[in-house]
Short mmCIF file of C-alpha atoms in Angstrom, two decimals:
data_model
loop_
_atom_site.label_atom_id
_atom_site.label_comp_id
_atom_site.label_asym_id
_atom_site.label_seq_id
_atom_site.Cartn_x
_atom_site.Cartn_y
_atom_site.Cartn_z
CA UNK E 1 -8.30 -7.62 3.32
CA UNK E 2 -5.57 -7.86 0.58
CA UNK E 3 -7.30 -10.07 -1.57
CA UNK E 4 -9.68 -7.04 -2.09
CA UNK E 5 -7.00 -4.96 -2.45
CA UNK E 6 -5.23 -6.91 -4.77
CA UNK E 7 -8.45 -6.60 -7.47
CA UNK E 8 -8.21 -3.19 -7.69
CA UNK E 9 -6.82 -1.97 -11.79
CA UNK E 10 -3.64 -1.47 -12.24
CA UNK E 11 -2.82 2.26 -12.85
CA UNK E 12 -2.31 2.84 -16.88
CA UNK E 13 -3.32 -0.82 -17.47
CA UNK E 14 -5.45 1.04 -20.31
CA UNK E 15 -3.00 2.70 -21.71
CA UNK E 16 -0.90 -0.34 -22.03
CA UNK E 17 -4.11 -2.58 -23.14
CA UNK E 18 -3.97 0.55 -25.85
CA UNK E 19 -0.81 0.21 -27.15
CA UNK E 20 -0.74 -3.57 -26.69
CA UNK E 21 -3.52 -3.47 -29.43
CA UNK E 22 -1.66 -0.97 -31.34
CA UNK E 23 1.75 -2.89 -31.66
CA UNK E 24 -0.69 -5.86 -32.71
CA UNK E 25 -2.39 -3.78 -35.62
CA UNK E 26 0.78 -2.22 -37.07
CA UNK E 27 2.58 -4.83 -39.23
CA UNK E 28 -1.32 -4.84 -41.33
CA UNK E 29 -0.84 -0.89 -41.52
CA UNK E 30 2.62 -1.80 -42.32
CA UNK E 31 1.97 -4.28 -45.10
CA UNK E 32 -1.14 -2.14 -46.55
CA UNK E 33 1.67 0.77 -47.29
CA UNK E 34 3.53 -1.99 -48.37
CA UNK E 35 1.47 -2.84 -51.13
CA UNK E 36 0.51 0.09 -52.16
CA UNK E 37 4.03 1.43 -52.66
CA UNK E 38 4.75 -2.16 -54.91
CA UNK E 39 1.34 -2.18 -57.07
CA UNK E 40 1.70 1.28 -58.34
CA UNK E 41 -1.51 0.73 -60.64
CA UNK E 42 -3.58 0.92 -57.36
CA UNK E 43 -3.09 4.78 -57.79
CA UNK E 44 -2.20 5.12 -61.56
CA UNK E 45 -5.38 3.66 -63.54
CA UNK E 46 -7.48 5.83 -61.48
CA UNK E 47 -5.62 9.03 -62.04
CA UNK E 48 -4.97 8.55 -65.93
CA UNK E 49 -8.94 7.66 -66.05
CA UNK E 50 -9.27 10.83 -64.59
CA UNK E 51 -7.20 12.70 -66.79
CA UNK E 52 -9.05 11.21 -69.73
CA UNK E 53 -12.03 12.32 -68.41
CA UNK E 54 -11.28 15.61 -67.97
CA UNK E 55 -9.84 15.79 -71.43
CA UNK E 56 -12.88 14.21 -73.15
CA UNK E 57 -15.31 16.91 -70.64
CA UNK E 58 -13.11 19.61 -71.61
CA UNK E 59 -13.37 19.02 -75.40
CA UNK E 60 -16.84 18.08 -75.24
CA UNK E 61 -17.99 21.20 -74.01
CA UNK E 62 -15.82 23.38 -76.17
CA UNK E 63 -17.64 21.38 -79.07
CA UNK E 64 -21.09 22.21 -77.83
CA UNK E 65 -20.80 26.20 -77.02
CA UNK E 66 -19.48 26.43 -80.64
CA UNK E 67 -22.49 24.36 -82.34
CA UNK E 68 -24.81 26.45 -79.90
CA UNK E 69 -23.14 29.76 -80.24
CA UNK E 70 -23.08 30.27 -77.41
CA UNK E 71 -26.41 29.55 -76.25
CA UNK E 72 -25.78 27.08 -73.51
CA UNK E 73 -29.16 24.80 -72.18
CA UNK E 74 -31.86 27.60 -70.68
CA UNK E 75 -33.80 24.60 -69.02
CA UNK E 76 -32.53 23.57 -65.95
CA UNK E 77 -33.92 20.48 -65.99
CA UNK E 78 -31.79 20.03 -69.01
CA UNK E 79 -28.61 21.91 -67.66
CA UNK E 80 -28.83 19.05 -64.60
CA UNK E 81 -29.36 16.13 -66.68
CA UNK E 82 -26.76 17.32 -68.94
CA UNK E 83 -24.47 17.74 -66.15
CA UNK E 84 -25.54 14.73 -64.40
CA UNK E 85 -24.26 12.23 -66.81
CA UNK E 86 -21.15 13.36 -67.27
CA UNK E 87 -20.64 13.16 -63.45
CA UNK E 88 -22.60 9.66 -63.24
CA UNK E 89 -20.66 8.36 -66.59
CA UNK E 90 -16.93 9.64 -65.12
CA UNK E 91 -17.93 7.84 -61.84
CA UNK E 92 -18.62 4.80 -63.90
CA UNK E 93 -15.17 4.88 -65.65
CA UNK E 94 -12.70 5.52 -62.77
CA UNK E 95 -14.67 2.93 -60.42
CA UNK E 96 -14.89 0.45 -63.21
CA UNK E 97 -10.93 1.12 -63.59
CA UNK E 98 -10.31 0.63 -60.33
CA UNK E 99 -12.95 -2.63 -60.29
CA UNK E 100 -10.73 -4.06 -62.99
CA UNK E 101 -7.23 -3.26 -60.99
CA UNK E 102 -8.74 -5.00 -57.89
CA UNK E 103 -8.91 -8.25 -60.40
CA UNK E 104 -5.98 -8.44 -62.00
CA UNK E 105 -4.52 -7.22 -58.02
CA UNK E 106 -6.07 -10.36 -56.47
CA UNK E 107 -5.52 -12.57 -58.55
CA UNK E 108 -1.85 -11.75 -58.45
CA UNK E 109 -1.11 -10.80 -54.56
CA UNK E 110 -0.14 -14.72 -53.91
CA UNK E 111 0.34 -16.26 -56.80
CA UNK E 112 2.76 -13.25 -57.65
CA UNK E 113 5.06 -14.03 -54.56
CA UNK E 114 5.32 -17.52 -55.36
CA UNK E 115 6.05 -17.22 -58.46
CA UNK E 116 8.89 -15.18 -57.79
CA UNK E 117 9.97 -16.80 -54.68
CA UNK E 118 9.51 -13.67 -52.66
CA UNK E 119 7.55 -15.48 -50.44
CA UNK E 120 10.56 -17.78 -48.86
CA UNK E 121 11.72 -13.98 -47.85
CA UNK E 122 8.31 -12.38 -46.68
CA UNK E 123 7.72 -16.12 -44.73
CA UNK E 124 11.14 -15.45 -42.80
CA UNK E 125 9.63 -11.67 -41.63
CA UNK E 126 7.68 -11.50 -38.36
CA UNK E 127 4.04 -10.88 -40.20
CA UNK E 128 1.75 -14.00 -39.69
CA UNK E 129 0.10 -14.83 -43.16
CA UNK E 130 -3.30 -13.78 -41.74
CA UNK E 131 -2.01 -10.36 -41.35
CA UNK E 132 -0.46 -10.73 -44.96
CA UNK E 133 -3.89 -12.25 -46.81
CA UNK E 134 -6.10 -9.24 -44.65
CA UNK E 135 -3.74 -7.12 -45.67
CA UNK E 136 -3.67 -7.96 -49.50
CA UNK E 137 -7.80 -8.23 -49.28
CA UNK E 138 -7.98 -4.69 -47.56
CA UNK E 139 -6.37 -3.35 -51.41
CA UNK E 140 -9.91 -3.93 -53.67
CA UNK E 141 -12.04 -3.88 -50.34
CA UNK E 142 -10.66 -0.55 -49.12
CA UNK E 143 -8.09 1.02 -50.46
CA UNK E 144 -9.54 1.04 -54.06
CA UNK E 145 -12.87 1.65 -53.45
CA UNK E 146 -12.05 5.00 -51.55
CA UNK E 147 -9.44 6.03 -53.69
CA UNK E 148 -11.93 5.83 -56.56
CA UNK E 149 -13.93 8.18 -54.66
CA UNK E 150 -11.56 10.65 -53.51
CA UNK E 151 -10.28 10.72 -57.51
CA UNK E 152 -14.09 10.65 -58.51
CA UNK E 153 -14.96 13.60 -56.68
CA UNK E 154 -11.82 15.73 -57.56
CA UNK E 155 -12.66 15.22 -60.80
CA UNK E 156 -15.90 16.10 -60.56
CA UNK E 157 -14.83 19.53 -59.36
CA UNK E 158 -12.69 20.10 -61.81
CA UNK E 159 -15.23 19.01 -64.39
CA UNK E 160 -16.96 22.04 -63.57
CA UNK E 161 -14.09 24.14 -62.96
CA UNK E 162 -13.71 23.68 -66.68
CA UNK E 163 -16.92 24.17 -67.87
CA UNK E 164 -16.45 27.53 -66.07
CA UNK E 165 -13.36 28.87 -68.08
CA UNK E 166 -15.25 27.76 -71.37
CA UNK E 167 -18.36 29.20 -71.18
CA UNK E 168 -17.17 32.74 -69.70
CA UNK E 169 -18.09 35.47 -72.13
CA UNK E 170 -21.15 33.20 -73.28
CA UNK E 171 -23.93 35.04 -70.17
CA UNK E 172 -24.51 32.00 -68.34
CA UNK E 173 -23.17 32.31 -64.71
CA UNK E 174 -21.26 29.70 -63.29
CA UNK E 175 -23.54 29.53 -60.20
CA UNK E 176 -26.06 28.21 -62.60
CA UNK E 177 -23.30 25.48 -63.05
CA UNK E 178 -22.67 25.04 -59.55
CA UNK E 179 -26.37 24.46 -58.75
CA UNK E 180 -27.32 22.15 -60.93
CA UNK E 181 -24.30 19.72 -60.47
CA UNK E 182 -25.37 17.66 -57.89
CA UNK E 183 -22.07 17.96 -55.85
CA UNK E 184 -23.79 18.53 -52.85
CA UNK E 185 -25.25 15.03 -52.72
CA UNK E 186 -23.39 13.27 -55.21
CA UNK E 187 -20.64 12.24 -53.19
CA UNK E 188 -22.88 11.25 -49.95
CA UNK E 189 -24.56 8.37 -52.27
CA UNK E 190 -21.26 7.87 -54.21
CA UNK E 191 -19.52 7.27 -50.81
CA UNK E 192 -22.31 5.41 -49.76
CA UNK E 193 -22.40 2.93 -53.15
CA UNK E 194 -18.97 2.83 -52.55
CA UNK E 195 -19.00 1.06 -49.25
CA UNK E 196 -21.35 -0.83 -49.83
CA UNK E 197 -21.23 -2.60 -52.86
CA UNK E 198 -17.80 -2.27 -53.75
CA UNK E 199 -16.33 -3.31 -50.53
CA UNK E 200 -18.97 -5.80 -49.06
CA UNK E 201 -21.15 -6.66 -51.70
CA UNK E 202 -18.40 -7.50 -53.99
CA UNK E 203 -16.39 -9.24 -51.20
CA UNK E 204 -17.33 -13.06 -52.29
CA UNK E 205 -15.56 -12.24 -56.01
CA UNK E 206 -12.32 -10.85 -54.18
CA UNK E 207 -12.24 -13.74 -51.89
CA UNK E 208 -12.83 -16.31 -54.58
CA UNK E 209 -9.91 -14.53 -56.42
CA UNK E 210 -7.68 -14.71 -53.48
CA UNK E 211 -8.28 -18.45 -52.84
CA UNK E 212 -7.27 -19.10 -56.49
CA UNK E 213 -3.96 -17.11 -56.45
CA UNK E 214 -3.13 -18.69 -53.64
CA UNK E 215 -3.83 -22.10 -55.04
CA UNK E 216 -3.15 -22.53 -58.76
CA UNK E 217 -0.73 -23.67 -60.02
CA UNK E 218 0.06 -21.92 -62.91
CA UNK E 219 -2.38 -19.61 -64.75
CA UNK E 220 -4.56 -18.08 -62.04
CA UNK E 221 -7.06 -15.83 -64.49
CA UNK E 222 -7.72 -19.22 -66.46
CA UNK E 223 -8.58 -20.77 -63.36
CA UNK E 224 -10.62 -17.94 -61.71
CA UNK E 225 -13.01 -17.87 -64.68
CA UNK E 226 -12.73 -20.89 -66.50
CA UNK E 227 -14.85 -22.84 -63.95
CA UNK E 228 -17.82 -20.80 -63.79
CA UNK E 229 -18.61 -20.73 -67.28
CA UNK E 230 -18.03 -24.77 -67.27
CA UNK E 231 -20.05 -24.99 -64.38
CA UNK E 232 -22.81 -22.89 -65.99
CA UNK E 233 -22.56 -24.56 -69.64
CA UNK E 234 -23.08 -27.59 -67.83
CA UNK E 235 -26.21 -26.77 -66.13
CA UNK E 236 -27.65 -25.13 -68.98
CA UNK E 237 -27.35 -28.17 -70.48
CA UNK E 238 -28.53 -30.66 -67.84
CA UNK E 239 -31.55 -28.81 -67.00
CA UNK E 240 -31.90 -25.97 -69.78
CA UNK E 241 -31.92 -23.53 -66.58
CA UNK E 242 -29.00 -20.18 -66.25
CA UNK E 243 -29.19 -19.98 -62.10
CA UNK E 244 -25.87 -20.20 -61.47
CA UNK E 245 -25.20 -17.24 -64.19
CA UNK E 246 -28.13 -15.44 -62.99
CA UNK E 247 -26.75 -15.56 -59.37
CA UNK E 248 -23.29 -14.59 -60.82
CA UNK E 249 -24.91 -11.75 -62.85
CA UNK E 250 -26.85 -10.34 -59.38
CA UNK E 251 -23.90 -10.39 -57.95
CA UNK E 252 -21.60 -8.26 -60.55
CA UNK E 253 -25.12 -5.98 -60.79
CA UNK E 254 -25.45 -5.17 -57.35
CA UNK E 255 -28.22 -5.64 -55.02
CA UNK E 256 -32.01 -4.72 -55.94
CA UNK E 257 -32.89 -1.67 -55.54
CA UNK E 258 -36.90 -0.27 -55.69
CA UNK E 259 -35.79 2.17 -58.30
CA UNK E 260 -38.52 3.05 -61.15
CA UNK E 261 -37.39 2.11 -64.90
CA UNK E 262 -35.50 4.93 -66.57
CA UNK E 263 -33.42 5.56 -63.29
CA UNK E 264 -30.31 7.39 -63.51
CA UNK E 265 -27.42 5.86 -61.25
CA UNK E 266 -27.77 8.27 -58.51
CA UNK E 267 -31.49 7.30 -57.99
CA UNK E 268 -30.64 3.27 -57.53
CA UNK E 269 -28.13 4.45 -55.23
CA UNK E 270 -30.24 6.93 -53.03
CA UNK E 271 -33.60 4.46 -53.06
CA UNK E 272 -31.44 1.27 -51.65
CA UNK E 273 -31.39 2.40 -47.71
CA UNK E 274 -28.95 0.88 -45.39
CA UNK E 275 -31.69 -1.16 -43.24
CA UNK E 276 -32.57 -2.59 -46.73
CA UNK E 277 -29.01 -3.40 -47.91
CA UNK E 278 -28.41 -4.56 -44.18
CA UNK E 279 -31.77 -7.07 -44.57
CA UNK E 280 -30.46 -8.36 -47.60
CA UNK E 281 -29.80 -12.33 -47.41
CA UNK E 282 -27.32 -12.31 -50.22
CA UNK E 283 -25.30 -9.76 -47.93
CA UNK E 284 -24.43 -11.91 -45.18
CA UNK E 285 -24.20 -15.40 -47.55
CA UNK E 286 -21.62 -13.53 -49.25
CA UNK E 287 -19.93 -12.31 -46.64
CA UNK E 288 -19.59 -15.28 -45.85
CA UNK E 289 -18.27 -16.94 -48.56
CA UNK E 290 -15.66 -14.17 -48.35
CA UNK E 291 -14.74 -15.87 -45.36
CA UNK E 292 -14.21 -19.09 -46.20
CA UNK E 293 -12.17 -18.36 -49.30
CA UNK E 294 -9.64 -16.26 -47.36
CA UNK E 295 -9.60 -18.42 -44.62
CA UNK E 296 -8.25 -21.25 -47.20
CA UNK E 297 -6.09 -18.77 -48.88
CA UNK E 298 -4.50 -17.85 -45.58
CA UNK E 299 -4.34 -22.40 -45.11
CA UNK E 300 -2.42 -22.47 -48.25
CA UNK E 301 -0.31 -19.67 -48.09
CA UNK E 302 0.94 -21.28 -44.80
CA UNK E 303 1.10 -24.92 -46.27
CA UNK E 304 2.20 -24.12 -50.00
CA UNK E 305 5.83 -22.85 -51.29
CA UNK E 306 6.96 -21.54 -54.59
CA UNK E 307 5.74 -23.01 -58.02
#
């Protein structure tokens, strides 16, 4: 009779099964503010990208109401191409940006605190070096990528903000702007791209990056990159083939998409479905391979002390 009784839940063992998982998860919220307030060109390269963008849009289309007089593009077909590219070509820039911060970041986030001997202090703090390395690896998987996109789209707004102010006076309306801009959509497939490719199809480069910080001994870049091009050169010249560049090239590209030549970037993005991405070998094999290199990078940032 009291065995049975004895099964029954606990009253708020939920809640406490709650916050039990909560207290677990807060030193990698803890050290993902952490790193953002140290590596202040997580946030910086992406704004002044911005800026420059909006400078270059703003002078741009100053330039072309004067040639035209006035006479901005009739054609809507043209208006939305026009518009298009800038959009598509400022996306380009700030996520490329923030692509190249997520490098340079990786390869520094362990070989940075060795260097320094900041690890002998972070080692003595109660954060495992699991929650450290997932932490680090959440910066160009995460935090970047959706940065990018927030900045992207703001920018994108204020693109056509501006291209309001200059053509006023000229008889086009700036709903004819505002229709042909794509921001309706843009930012689904942006987001979508986003997620995708820059935090899990890109995760194998970030790992490898992350195993090589935390295990070179001096010079990380010239070890991240040196041995892929000698591992390439040599089978070029063994067998006269480029596979291993070919595979490195598909990955930096992205993964197929069923888009028809002459695609703008917003096409690839909307024809590549999630079931298709999802199906997609070179997905999961990556993944993967993430896996492995952070799980040594998290072995050798246990085992290995300053250089």
């Amino acid at each position: 009779m009291n065995t049975s009784a004895n099964t029954l839940p606990t009253p708020g063992a939920g809640a406490q099964n709650v916050r039990a998982v909560t207290s677990a998860f807060r030193p990698f919220l803890w050290s993902v503010r952490r790193e953002i307030w140290e590596t202040r060109s997580i946030y910086i390269v992406p704004a002044v990208s911005a800026i420059a963008l909006l400078a270059g849009h703003l002078v741009m289309t100053t330039i072309l109401r004067l040639r035209m007089h006035g006479a901005w593009p009739s054609d809507p077909e043209r208006l939305h191409k026009l518009l298009g590219t800038h959009y598509e070509m400022g996306a380009v820039l700030i996520m490329g940006g923030a692509f190249l911060v997520g490098i340079f970041y990786s390869l520094e986030a362990l070989y940075g605190e060795r260097r320094d001997r900041s690890i002998l202090f972070w080692k003595s703090m109660p954060v495992s070096d699991l929650t450290t390395v997932l932490s680090k690896a959440a910066i160009p998987l995460a935090v970047l990528p959706l940065l990018s996109f927030v900045i992207t789209v703001a920018t994108q707004v204020l693109m056509l903000l501006l291209s309001s102010l200059v053509l006023l006076g000229s008889g086009v309306s700036w709903w004819t702007l505002w229709a042909h801009s794509s921001l309706g959509h843009f930012p689904v497939m942006l987001l979508y791209h986003i997620v995708t490719v820059h935090g899990l199809w890109y995760a194998p480069i970030y790992g490898w990056l992350f195993f090589i910080s935390a295990w070179a001994p001096r010079a990380p870049f010239l070890w991240a990159f040196v041995p892929p091009f000698l591992i390439g050169g040599a089978e070029k010249l063994a067998f006269n083939t480029t596979f291993f560049f070919d595979l490195l090239l598909h990955r930096l590209q992205g993964p197929e998409a069923p888009a028809p030549p002459g695609s703008n970037m917003m096409d690839i993005m909307s024809s590549l479905g999630p079931l298709q991405f999802l199906s997609e070998p070179g997905l999961w094999i990556g993944l993967a391979i993430a896996a492995a290199f952070l799980a040594a990078a998290v072995h050798l940032r246990r085992s290995r002390g300053p250089v």
